[in-house]
CSV table of C-alpha atoms in Angstrom, one decimal:
chain,number,residue,atom,x,y,z
A,1,MET,CA,0.0,0.0,0.0
A,2,GLY,CA,1.1,3.6,-0.6
A,3,ASP,CA,2.3,5.9,2.1
A,4,GLN,CA,-0.3,8.1,3.7
A,5,VAL,CA,0.3,11.8,3.2
A,6,SER,CA,-0.8,14.9,5.1
A,7,GLY,CA,1.0,18.0,3.8
A,8,THR,CA,0.6,21.7,4.1
A,9,ASP,CA,-0.5,21.7,0.4
A,10,GLY,CA,-3.7,20.3,1.6
A,11,THR,CA,-3.1,16.7,0.7
A,12,ALA,CA,-5.6,14.5,2.5
A,13,GLN,CA,-4.6,11.7,4.8
A,14,GLY,CA,-4.9,8.3,3.1
A,15,ALA,CA,-4.0,9.7,-0.4
A,16,PHE,CA,-1.5,7.8,-2.5
A,17,PRO,CA,1.6,9.6,-3.9
A,18,GLY,CA,0.9,10.8,-7.4
A,19,MET,CA,-2.9,10.7,-7.0
A,20,PRO,CA,-4.8,13.9,-7.6
A,21,LEU,CA,-6.0,15.7,-4.5
A,22,PRO,CA,-9.5,14.9,-3.3
A,23,LEU,CA,-12.0,17.7,-4.1
A,24,TYR,CA,-12.4,20.3,-1.4
A,25,SER,CA,-16.0,20.0,-0.2
A,26,ALA,CA,-17.6,23.3,0.7
A,27,SER,CA,-20.6,25.6,0.7
A,28,PRO,CA,-20.5,29.3,-0.2
A,29,SER,CA,-21.0,30.0,3.5
A,30,ARG,CA,-17.9,28.1,4.3
A,31,LEU,CA,-15.8,29.8,1.7
A,32,LEU,CA,-17.0,33.3,2.9
A,33,ALA,CA,-16.3,32.3,6.5
A,34,TRP,CA,-12.7,31.7,5.5
A,35,LEU,CA,-12.5,35.1,3.8
A,36,ASP,CA,-14.3,37.0,6.6
A,37,CYS,CA,-12.3,35.6,9.6
A,38,PRO,CA,-10.0,32.6,9.6
A,39,ARG,CA,-10.4,32.3,13.4
A,40,ARG,CA,-14.1,32.1,13.2
A,41,TYR,CA,-13.8,29.6,10.3
A,42,ARG,CA,-11.5,27.4,12.4
A,43,MET,CA,-13.9,27.4,15.4
A,44,GLN,CA,-17.0,26.8,13.2
A,45,TYR,CA,-15.7,24.1,10.8
A,46,LEU,CA,-12.5,22.6,12.3
A,47,ASP,CA,-12.4,22.7,16.1
A,48,ARG,CA,-13.6,19.5,17.8
A,49,PRO,CA,-15.5,19.7,19.9
A,50,ARG,CA,-16.9,22.9,18.3
A,51,PRO,CA,-16.9,25.8,20.8
A,52,ALA,CA,-20.3,26.7,22.1
A,53,THR,CA,-22.0,29.6,20.3
A,54,ARG,CA,-24.2,32.3,21.8
A,55,PRO,CA,-28.0,31.8,21.7
A,56,PRO,CA,-29.6,32.8,18.4
A,57,ARG,CA,-30.4,36.5,18.0
A,58,ALA,CA,-33.8,38.1,17.4
A,59,HIS,CA,-32.9,39.2,13.9
A,60,THR,CA,-32.1,35.6,13.0
A,61,SER,CA,-35.5,34.5,14.3
A,62,VAL,CA,-37.1,37.1,12.1
A,63,GLY,CA,-35.2,36.0,9.1
A,64,VAL,CA,-35.9,32.3,9.6
A,65,ALA,CA,-39.7,32.9,10.2
A,66,THR,CA,-39.9,35.0,7.0
A,67,HIS,CA,-38.2,32.4,4.9
A,68,HIS,CA,-40.4,29.6,6.2
A,69,ALA,CA,-43.6,31.5,5.6
A,70,LEU,CA,-42.6,32.2,2.0
A,71,ARG,CA,-41.7,28.6,1.4
A,72,ASP,CA,-44.9,27.2,3.0
A,73,TRP,CA,-47.1,29.5,1.0
A,74,TRP,CA,-46.5,27.5,-2.1
A,75,ASP,CA,-47.7,24.3,-0.4
A,76,LEU,CA,-51.2,25.8,0.2
A,77,PRO,CA,-54.1,24.6,-1.8
A,78,ASP,CA,-54.8,26.7,-4.9
A,79,GLU,CA,-58.0,28.2,-3.4
A,80,VAL,CA,-56.3,29.6,-0.3
A,81,ARG,CA,-52.9,30.5,-1.8
A,82,THR,CA,-53.5,34.3,-1.5
A,83,ALA,CA,-51.7,37.1,0.2
A,84,ALA,CA,-54.3,36.9,2.9
A,85,ALA,CA,-52.7,33.6,4.1
A,86,GLY,CA,-49.5,35.5,5.0
A,87,PRO,CA,-50.2,36.5,8.6
A,88,GLU,CA,-51.1,32.9,9.7
A,89,LEU,CA,-48.1,31.5,7.9
A,90,VAL,CA,-45.8,33.9,9.7
A,91,ARG,CA,-47.5,33.2,13.1
A,92,THR,CA,-47.0,29.4,12.7
A,93,SER,CA,-43.4,29.9,11.6
A,94,TRP,CA,-42.6,32.5,14.4
A,95,ILE,CA,-39.5,31.8,16.5
A,96,ASP,CA,-39.7,33.5,19.8
A,97,VAL,CA,-36.0,33.5,20.5
A,98,GLY,CA,-33.6,36.3,21.1
A,99,PHE,CA,-36.0,39.1,21.7
A,100,ARG,CA,-35.8,41.6,24.6
A,101,ASP,CA,-39.2,40.7,25.9
A,102,PRO,CA,-42.6,39.4,24.8
A,103,ASP,CA,-43.7,42.9,23.8
A,104,GLN,CA,-40.8,43.3,21.3
A,105,SER,CA,-41.5,39.8,19.9
A,106,ALA,CA,-45.2,40.7,19.4
A,107,THR,CA,-44.3,44.0,17.7
A,108,TRP,CA,-42.0,42.3,15.3
A,109,LEU,CA,-44.4,39.5,14.6
A,110,ALA,CA,-47.0,42.0,13.5
A,111,THR,CA,-44.4,43.9,11.4
A,112,VAL,CA,-43.2,40.7,9.6
A,113,GLN,CA,-46.8,39.6,9.0
A,114,ALA,CA,-47.5,42.9,7.3
A,115,GLU,CA,-44.3,42.7,5.2
A,116,VAL,CA,-44.8,39.1,4.1
A,117,THR,CA,-48.5,39.8,3.2
A,118,ALA,CA,-47.4,42.7,1.0
A,119,TYR,CA,-44.7,40.7,-0.7
A,120,LEU,CA,-47.1,37.8,-1.4
A,121,GLY,CA,-49.4,40.3,-3.0
A,122,GLY,CA,-46.9,40.7,-5.8
A,123,LEU,CA,-46.6,37.0,-6.6
A,124,ASP,CA,-48.6,35.1,-9.1
A,125,PRO,CA,-49.9,32.0,-7.3
A,126,ARG,CA,-50.6,30.3,-10.6
A,127,HIS,CA,-47.0,30.0,-11.5
A,128,PRO,CA,-45.1,28.0,-8.8
A,129,PRO,CA,-41.3,28.0,-8.8
A,130,VAL,CA,-39.2,25.3,-10.2
A,131,GLY,CA,-37.7,24.8,-6.7
A,132,LEU,CA,-38.0,26.0,-3.1
A,133,GLU,CA,-35.0,25.7,-0.7
A,134,ARG,CA,-33.5,23.5,-3.4
A,135,THR,CA,-30.1,22.0,-2.7
A,136,VAL,CA,-27.8,22.5,-5.7
A,137,ALA,CA,-24.3,21.3,-6.3
A,138,PHE,CA,-21.5,21.1,-8.9
A,139,ARG,CA,-17.9,20.0,-9.1
A,140,THR,CA,-14.7,21.3,-10.7
A,141,ARG,CA,-11.2,19.9,-10.6
A,142,THR,CA,-10.7,21.6,-7.3
A,143,ILE,CA,-14.0,21.9,-5.4
A,144,ALA,CA,-17.2,20.0,-4.7
A,145,LEU,CA,-19.7,22.8,-3.9
A,146,THR,CA,-23.1,22.4,-2.3
A,147,GLY,CA,-25.6,25.1,-1.4
A,148,ARG,CA,-29.3,25.8,-1.1
A,149,VAL,CA,-31.4,28.2,-3.2
A,150,ASP,CA,-34.3,30.0,-1.6
A,151,ARG,CA,-36.3,29.9,-4.8
A,152,LEU,CA,-35.7,28.9,-8.4
A,153,ASP,CA,-38.0,30.5,-11.1
A,154,ASP,CA,-38.5,29.7,-14.7
A,155,ARG,CA,-38.6,32.9,-16.8
A,156,GLY,CA,-39.1,32.4,-20.4
A,157,GLY,CA,-37.2,29.1,-20.5
A,158,GLU,CA,-34.3,30.4,-18.5
A,159,LEU,CA,-33.8,29.7,-14.8
A,160,VAL,CA,-33.5,32.5,-12.2
A,161,VAL,CA,-32.0,32.2,-8.8
A,162,VAL,CA,-34.0,34.1,-6.1
A,163,ASP,CA,-32.6,34.9,-2.6
A,164,TYR,CA,-34.8,36.4,0.1
A,165,LYS,CA,-33.4,39.2,2.1
A,166,THR,CA,-34.7,40.6,5.4
A,167,SER,CA,-32.1,43.2,6.3
A,168,ARG,CA,-33.0,46.6,7.5
A,169,ARG,CA,-31.8,48.1,4.2
A,170,ALA,CA,-32.7,47.2,0.7
A,171,SER,CA,-30.2,45.2,-1.4
A,172,THR,CA,-28.4,46.9,-4.2
A,173,THR,CA,-27.7,45.8,-7.8
A,174,ASP,CA,-24.0,46.0,-7.0
A,175,GLU,CA,-24.5,43.4,-4.2
A,176,ALA,CA,-26.3,41.2,-6.6
A,177,ARG,CA,-23.5,41.6,-9.2
A,178,THR,CA,-20.7,40.9,-6.8
A,179,SER,CA,-22.3,38.2,-4.6
A,180,LEU,CA,-20.1,35.0,-4.8
A,181,PRO,CA,-22.9,32.7,-3.4
A,182,MET,CA,-25.5,33.9,-5.9
A,183,ALA,CA,-23.1,33.3,-8.8
A,184,LEU,CA,-22.1,29.9,-7.6
A,185,TYR,CA,-25.8,29.0,-7.2
A,186,ALA,CA,-26.4,30.0,-10.8
A,187,ALA,CA,-23.5,27.9,-12.0
A,188,ALA,CA,-24.8,24.9,-10.0
A,189,VAL,CA,-28.3,25.3,-11.3
A,190,TRP,CA,-27.1,25.5,-14.9
A,191,LYS,CA,-25.0,22.4,-14.4
A,192,MET,CA,-27.7,20.4,-12.6
A,193,PHE,CA,-30.7,21.3,-14.8
A,194,ARG,CA,-28.7,21.6,-18.0
A,195,ARG,CA,-30.6,24.9,-18.6
A,196,ARG,CA,-29.1,28.3,-18.9
A,197,CYS,CA,-29.1,30.2,-15.6
A,198,VAL,CA,-27.4,33.6,-15.5
A,199,ARG,CA,-29.8,35.9,-13.7
A,200,VAL,CA,-29.7,36.3,-9.9
A,201,GLU,CA,-32.2,38.3,-7.8
A,202,LEU,CA,-32.1,39.6,-4.2
A,203,HIS,CA,-35.7,40.1,-3.1
A,204,HIS,CA,-35.9,42.5,-0.1
A,205,VAL,CA,-39.0,41.3,1.6
A,206,PRO,CA,-39.6,44.3,3.8
A,207,THR,CA,-39.8,46.7,0.9
A,208,GLY,CA,-40.7,44.4,-1.9
A,209,THR,CA,-37.8,45.7,-4.0
A,210,VAL,CA,-35.6,43.5,-6.2
A,211,ALA,CA,-31.9,43.9,-6.9
A,212,ALA,CA,-30.9,41.9,-9.9
A,213,HIS,CA,-27.9,41.1,-12.1
A,214,THR,CA,-27.6,39.1,-15.3
A,215,HIS,CA,-24.2,37.4,-15.5
A,216,THR,CA,-22.4,36.5,-18.6
A,217,ASP,CA,-20.7,33.2,-19.2
A,218,GLU,CA,-17.4,34.9,-18.5
A,219,SER,CA,-18.5,36.5,-15.2
A,220,LEU,CA,-19.8,33.1,-13.9
A,221,THR,CA,-16.5,31.5,-14.9
A,222,ARG,CA,-14.6,34.2,-13.0
A,223,LYS,CA,-16.7,33.6,-9.9
A,224,VAL,CA,-16.1,29.8,-10.0
A,225,ALA,CA,-12.4,30.5,-10.4
A,226,GLU,CA,-12.6,32.8,-7.3
A,227,ALA,CA,-14.2,30.1,-5.3
A,228,GLU,CA,-11.5,27.6,-6.4
A,229,SER,CA,-8.8,30.1,-5.2
A,230,ILE,CA,-10.5,30.5,-1.8
A,231,ALA,CA,-10.8,26.7,-1.6
A,232,ARG,CA,-7.1,26.2,-2.2
A,233,ASP,CA,-6.1,28.5,0.6
A,234,ALA,CA,-8.7,27.0,3.0
A,235,ARG,CA,-7.5,23.4,2.1
A,236,ALA,CA,-3.9,24.3,3.0
A,237,ALA,CA,-5.0,25.8,6.3
A,238,ASP,CA,-7.2,22.7,7.0
A,239,ALA,CA,-4.2,20.4,6.4
A,240,GLN,CA,-2.0,22.4,8.7
A,241,PHE,CA,-4.7,22.3,11.4
A,242,ARG,CA,-4.8,18.5,11.1
A,243,GLU,CA,-1.1,18.5,11.8
A,244,ILE,CA,-0.6,21.0,14.6
A,245,GLY,CA,-4.1,22.1,15.7
A,246,VAL,CA,-4.6,25.5,17.2
A,247,ALA,CA,-0.9,26.2,17.1
A,248,SER,CA,-1.3,26.9,13.4
A,249,SER,CA,-0.6,30.5,12.5
A,250,LEU,CA,-3.0,30.4,9.5
A,251,PHE,CA,-6.1,31.3,11.6
A,252,PRO,CA,-5.7,34.8,12.8
A,253,PRO,CA,-8.8,36.8,13.7
A,254,HIS,CA,-9.9,39.6,11.4
A,255,VAL,CA,-10.7,42.1,14.1
A,256,SER,CA,-13.4,44.6,13.2
A,257,SER,CA,-16.7,46.1,14.6
A,258,LEU,CA,-18.4,42.9,13.5
A,259,CYS,CA,-16.6,41.1,16.4
A,260,ALA,CA,-19.3,42.6,18.7
A,261,TRP,CA,-21.8,40.4,16.9
A,262,CYS,CA,-19.8,37.2,16.4
A,263,ASP,CA,-21.3,34.0,17.7
A,264,TYR,CA,-17.8,32.8,18.8
A,265,ARG,CA,-16.7,36.0,20.6
A,266,ALA,CA,-16.5,34.3,24.0
A,267,HIS,CA,-13.7,32.1,22.7
A,268,CYS,CA,-11.7,34.9,21.0
A,269,PRO,CA,-9.7,37.3,23.2
A,270,GLU,CA,-8.9,39.6,20.4
A,271,GLY,CA,-12.5,39.9,19.4
A,272,GLN,CA,-13.5,40.6,23.0
A,273,GLN,CA,-11.4,43.8,22.9
A,274,VAL,CA,-13.8,45.3,20.3
A,275,GLY,CA,-16.3,47.1,22.6
A,276,PRO,CA,-19.2,45.4,24.4
A,277,GLU,CA,-21.0,42.4,22.9
A,278,ARG,CA,-24.2,43.3,21.2
A,279,SER,CA,-27.4,42.1,22.8
A,280,GLY,CA,-29.5,39.5,21.1
A,281,TRP,CA,-32.0,42.1,20.0
A,282,ALA,CA,-29.6,45.0,19.2
A,283,ALA,CA,-30.2,44.8,15.4
A,284,LEU,CA,-33.9,45.2,15.9
A,285,GLU,CA,-33.4,48.2,18.3
A,286,ARG,CA,-31.3,49.9,15.6
A,287,ALA,CA,-34.1,49.4,13.1
A,288,GLU,CA,-36.7,50.8,15.6
A,289,ALA,CA,-34.5,53.8,16.3
A,290,SER,CA,-34.0,54.5,12.6
A,291,GLY,CA,-37.6,54.0,11.6
A,292,ALA,CA,-36.7,51.0,9.4
A,293,SER,CA,-39.3,48.3,9.0
A,294,LEU,CA,-37.0,45.3,9.6
A,295,ALA,CA,-33.5,44.4,10.8
A,296,SER,CA,-31.2,41.5,10.3
A,297,GLY,CA,-27.7,40.3,10.5
A,298,ASP,CA,-26.5,43.2,8.3
A,299,THR,CA,-24.8,45.2,11.1
A,300,SER,CA,-22.7,47.5,8.9
C-alpha cells in the first residue's frame, strides 16, 4: 500500500503519492467564512468539539420565520394561496427567541406579518417556482460545492436564482452583481438542470424591492475561479490544522466592529477587545430607532 500523506499543500490523509488531491467540499457560506475571519472559520468548521455559540439573536429568528412562511405559502391549496394567508403562515413559523421581551417579539411578529403579506401580493400563485429551498451542487477539478437556493424560477425558458433578504436596508444591484454565493448557485443550477441560468435576484421582503444582475458566461466562470482560489487557501489551512491544531498561524482573527456580533466571541480574546458584545435584540433596536421596518444580521 502507498504511504499516507498529510502535507501543508492540503493533501488529505490516506491519499497515495501521485494521485490527484480529493476535491475540497464546501458551501458558499464556508468559503465566505474563511475570507471573513479565519479564526471564526476554524472554530466553526474545524475545532472538535466545536466551541459553544451564543444563543440565536432576534434578527435571526425574524429571518428564519420569514423564509419559512414564504416557502410554505406555495404548499397551500390553490384556493387559499393568496396574500391573505400571509399572517397565519408567519404566526405558525414564528420563532420567539432572542427578543428583549414578549412585547418586542409581538411587535416584530406584526411587522413581519404585514411585510410578508405585502410581498405575497406581488406574486402570481398560478406560476409556482421550479424549486424551493432546493439543494444545488457542482464539481470542478478543485471543489465540490453544495448550497441551497431559496427559490428557483422559470422565466421564459431560463432559470433565475432568487434569494430572500430581510435586512433593515434594501439590497443593491452591486451586491447582486458581486455576490459570490449567488453566482455559484447560478452555476450549480445551470450544471444540474442543463438549462441556462445567469440571472440572480435579491428580493428584499420588507420593501418588496428586487436587486438583480444578469451574469455573462465569462463572469460566472470568473466567480467559479474565485471560489477555487479560496478553496485552495482553505484546504492548505485545514491540512496544517490537522497536523498541529490550534498552534497553526493560519487562523488569525480579522478584528473589526463585527466582532461585537460574532457567535464565537466568547472564545476569541482579540474579538472581545472590540467594545461590548451586542445584545440578542440589538439589530432590531437599531431598526426601531431609525424607523426602518426590519432588521437582520446586516450590522454594517
